[in-house]
Amino acid sequence: RKGDRLIFTVTGPGSSRVFQHAATIEKNQARRFAFAGTRRKPPLWDAGVYRGEAKLVREGGETYSIVREITIE
């Protein structure tokens, strides 16, 4: 919905923030495809658990989120 906030967050080993991006949705849409990213400089990825979260925050305060984790060895 127009006015909602979409927030992407990636945290790495030790809960260090690797990346965060937030955007306000500008128009109503039945579906939305979104992505976020950053270019990494060497060393690219330390070993450990990485957690990604996509969060939708409605103007009225409702919050929806999905979280996924991967382990890099």
mmCIF file with all atom_site columns, C-alpha atoms in Angstrom:
data_model
loop_
_atom_site.group_PDB
_atom_site.id
_atom_site.type_symbol
_atom_site.label_atom_id
_atom_site.label_alt_id
_atom_site.label_comp_id
_atom_site.label_asym_id
_atom_site.label_entity_id
_atom_site.label_seq_id
_atom_site.pdbx_PDB_ins_code
_atom_site.Cartn_x
_atom_site.Cartn_y
_atom_site.Cartn_z
_atom_site.occupancy
_atom_site.B_iso_or_equiv
_atom_site.pdbx_formal_charge
_atom_site.auth_seq_id
_atom_site.auth_comp_id
_atom_site.auth_asym_id
_atom_site.auth_atom_id
_atom_site.pdbx_PDB_model_num
ATOM 1  C CA . ARG A 1 1  ? 0.000  0.000   0.000  1.00 0.00 ? 1  ARG A CA 1
ATOM 2  C CA . LYS A 1 2  ? 1.087  3.524   -0.610 1.00 0.00 ? 2  LYS A CA 1
ATOM 3  C CA . GLY A 1 3  ? 3.038  4.865   2.366  1.00 0.00 ? 3  GLY A CA 1
ATOM 4  C CA . ASP A 1 4  ? 4.202  1.480   3.673  1.00 0.00 ? 4  ASP A CA 1
ATOM 5  C CA . ARG A 1 5  ? 7.920  1.006   4.470  1.00 0.00 ? 5  ARG A CA 1
ATOM 6  C CA . LEU A 1 6  ? 9.958  -1.925  3.143  1.00 0.00 ? 6  LEU A CA 1
ATOM 7  C CA . ILE A 1 7  ? 13.162 -2.614  5.079  1.00 0.00 ? 7  ILE A CA 1
ATOM 8  C CA . PHE A 1 8  ? 15.892 -5.099  4.117  1.00 0.00 ? 8  PHE A CA 1
ATOM 9  C CA . THR A 1 9  ? 18.534 -6.004  6.717  1.00 0.00 ? 9  THR A CA 1
ATOM 10 C CA . VAL A 1 10 ? 21.461 -8.445  6.562  1.00 0.00 ? 10 VAL A CA 1
ATOM 11 C CA . THR A 1 11 ? 23.479 -9.228  9.671  1.00 0.00 ? 11 THR A CA 1
ATOM 12 C CA . GLY A 1 12 ? 26.634 -11.300 9.810  1.00 0.00 ? 12 GLY A CA 1
ATOM 13 C CA . PRO A 1 13 ? 28.611 -13.244 12.394 1.00 0.00 ? 13 PRO A CA 1
ATOM 14 C CA . GLY A 1 14 ? 28.453 -11.636 15.812 1.00 0.00 ? 14 GLY A CA 1
ATOM 15 C CA . SER A 1 15 ? 25.283 -9.729  14.827 1.00 0.00 ? 15 SER A CA 1
ATOM 16 C CA . SER A 1 16 ? 27.325 -7.178  12.850 1.00 0.00 ? 16 SER A CA 1
ATOM 17 C CA . ARG A 1 17 ? 25.189 -5.269  10.345 1.00 0.00 ? 17 ARG A CA 1
ATOM 18 C CA . VAL A 1 18 ? 26.346 -6.030  6.806  1.00 0.00 ? 18 VAL A CA 1
ATOM 19 C CA . PHE A 1 19 ? 23.649 -4.093  4.984  1.00 0.00 ? 19 PHE A CA 1
ATOM 20 C CA . GLN A 1 20 ? 20.386 -2.225  5.509  1.00 0.00 ? 20 GLN A CA 1
ATOM 21 C CA . HIS A 1 21 ? 18.099 -0.529  3.010  1.00 0.00 ? 21 HIS A CA 1
ATOM 22 C CA . ALA A 1 22 ? 14.700 1.087   3.591  1.00 0.00 ? 22 ALA A CA 1
ATOM 23 C CA . ALA A 1 23 ? 12.237 2.448   1.046  1.00 0.00 ? 23 ALA A CA 1
ATOM 24 C CA . THR A 1 24 ? 8.764  3.955   1.162  1.00 0.00 ? 24 THR A CA 1
ATOM 25 C CA . ILE A 1 25 ? 6.264  2.443   -1.267 1.00 0.00 ? 25 ILE A CA 1
ATOM 26 C CA . GLU A 1 26 ? 4.969  5.223   -3.496 1.00 0.00 ? 26 GLU A CA 1
ATOM 27 C CA . LYS A 1 27 ? 1.854  3.643   -5.038 1.00 0.00 ? 27 LYS A CA 1
ATOM 28 C CA . ASN A 1 28 ? -0.611 0.832   -4.361 1.00 0.00 ? 28 ASN A CA 1
ATOM 29 C CA . GLN A 1 29 ? 0.371  -2.461  -5.991 1.00 0.00 ? 29 GLN A CA 1
ATOM 30 C CA . ALA A 1 30 ? -1.129 -5.963  -5.772 1.00 0.00 ? 30 ALA A CA 1
ATOM 31 C CA . ARG A 1 31 ? 2.398  -7.423  -6.064 1.00 0.00 ? 31 ARG A CA 1
ATOM 32 C CA . ARG A 1 32 ? 5.843  -5.995  -5.696 1.00 0.00 ? 32 ARG A CA 1
ATOM 33 C CA . PHE A 1 33 ? 9.276  -7.351  -6.566 1.00 0.00 ? 33 PHE A CA 1
ATOM 34 C CA . ALA A 1 34 ? 12.111 -5.720  -4.686 1.00 0.00 ? 34 ALA A CA 1
ATOM 35 C CA . PHE A 1 35 ? 15.748 -6.382  -4.031 1.00 0.00 ? 35 PHE A CA 1
ATOM 36 C CA . ALA A 1 36 ? 18.640 -4.769  -2.245 1.00 0.00 ? 36 ALA A CA 1
ATOM 37 C CA . GLY A 1 37 ? 22.357 -5.348  -2.191 1.00 0.00 ? 37 GLY A CA 1
ATOM 38 C CA . THR A 1 38 ? 25.819 -3.971  -1.816 1.00 0.00 ? 38 THR A CA 1
ATOM 39 C CA . ARG A 1 39 ? 29.198 -4.562  -3.410 1.00 0.00 ? 39 ARG A CA 1
ATOM 40 C CA . ARG A 1 40 ? 31.592 -6.269  -1.035 1.00 0.00 ? 40 ARG A CA 1
ATOM 41 C CA . LYS A 1 41 ? 35.321 -5.645  -0.923 1.00 0.00 ? 41 LYS A CA 1
ATOM 42 C CA . PRO A 1 42 ? 37.838 -8.367  0.043  1.00 0.00 ? 42 PRO A CA 1
ATOM 43 C CA . PRO A 1 43 ? 37.580 -10.235 2.288  1.00 0.00 ? 43 PRO A CA 1
ATOM 44 C CA . LEU A 1 44 ? 34.152 -10.931 0.801  1.00 0.00 ? 44 LEU A CA 1
ATOM 45 C CA . TRP A 1 45 ? 32.375 -13.041 3.423  1.00 0.00 ? 45 TRP A CA 1
ATOM 46 C CA . ASP A 1 46 ? 33.684 -14.197 6.788  1.00 0.00 ? 46 ASP A CA 1
ATOM 47 C CA . ALA A 1 47 ? 32.702 -17.697 7.898  1.00 0.00 ? 47 ALA A CA 1
ATOM 48 C CA . GLY A 1 48 ? 29.628 -17.822 10.103 1.00 0.00 ? 48 GLY A CA 1
ATOM 49 C CA . VAL A 1 49 ? 25.868 -17.380 10.146 1.00 0.00 ? 49 VAL A CA 1
ATOM 50 C CA . TYR A 1 50 ? 24.253 -14.609 8.091  1.00 0.00 ? 50 TYR A CA 1
ATOM 51 C CA . ARG A 1 51 ? 20.660 -13.527 8.691  1.00 0.00 ? 51 ARG A CA 1
ATOM 52 C CA . GLY A 1 52 ? 18.504 -11.714 6.164  1.00 0.00 ? 52 GLY A CA 1
ATOM 53 C CA . GLU A 1 53 ? 15.215 -10.034 7.012  1.00 0.00 ? 53 GLU A CA 1
ATOM 54 C CA . ALA A 1 54 ? 12.637 -8.345  4.810  1.00 0.00 ? 54 ALA A CA 1
ATOM 55 C CA . LYS A 1 55 ? 10.157 -6.299  6.846  1.00 0.00 ? 55 LYS A CA 1
ATOM 56 C CA . LEU A 1 56 ? 6.999  -4.519  5.706  1.00 0.00 ? 56 LEU A CA 1
ATOM 57 C CA . VAL A 1 57 ? 5.745  -1.816  8.078  1.00 0.00 ? 57 VAL A CA 1
ATOM 58 C CA . ARG A 1 58 ? 2.244  -0.496  7.393  1.00 0.00 ? 58 ARG A CA 1
ATOM 59 C CA . GLU A 1 59 ? 1.302  3.115   8.095  1.00 0.00 ? 59 GLU A CA 1
ATOM 60 C CA . GLY A 1 60 ? -0.968 1.956   10.940 1.00 0.00 ? 60 GLY A CA 1
ATOM 61 C CA . GLY A 1 61 ? 1.905  0.151   12.651 1.00 0.00 ? 61 GLY A CA 1
ATOM 62 C CA . GLU A 1 62 ? 1.245  -3.446  11.520 1.00 0.00 ? 62 GLU A CA 1
ATOM 63 C CA . THR A 1 63 ? 4.507  -5.255  10.791 1.00 0.00 ? 63 THR A CA 1
ATOM 64 C CA . TYR A 1 64 ? 5.138  -8.314  8.636  1.00 0.00 ? 64 TYR A CA 1
ATOM 65 C CA . SER A 1 65 ? 8.541  -9.918  8.233  1.00 0.00 ? 65 SER A CA 1
ATOM 66 C CA . ILE A 1 66 ? 10.324 -12.938 6.826  1.00 0.00 ? 66 ILE A CA 1
ATOM 67 C CA . VAL A 1 67 ? 13.738 -14.105 8.030  1.00 0.00 ? 67 VAL A CA 1
ATOM 68 C CA . ARG A 1 68 ? 16.210 -16.518 6.443  1.00 0.00 ? 68 ARG A CA 1
ATOM 69 C CA . GLU A 1 69 ? 19.628 -17.681 7.633  1.00 0.00 ? 69 GLU A CA 1
ATOM 70 C CA . ILE A 1 70 ? 22.588 -19.202 5.813  1.00 0.00 ? 70 ILE A CA 1
ATOM 71 C CA . THR A 1 71 ? 25.898 -20.511 7.090  1.00 0.00 ? 71 THR A CA 1
ATOM 72 C CA . ILE A 1 72 ? 29.140 -19.822 5.246  1.00 0.00 ? 72 ILE A CA 1
ATOM 73 C CA . GLU A 1 73 ? 31.956 -22.195 6.095  1.00 0.00 ? 73 GLU A CA 1
#
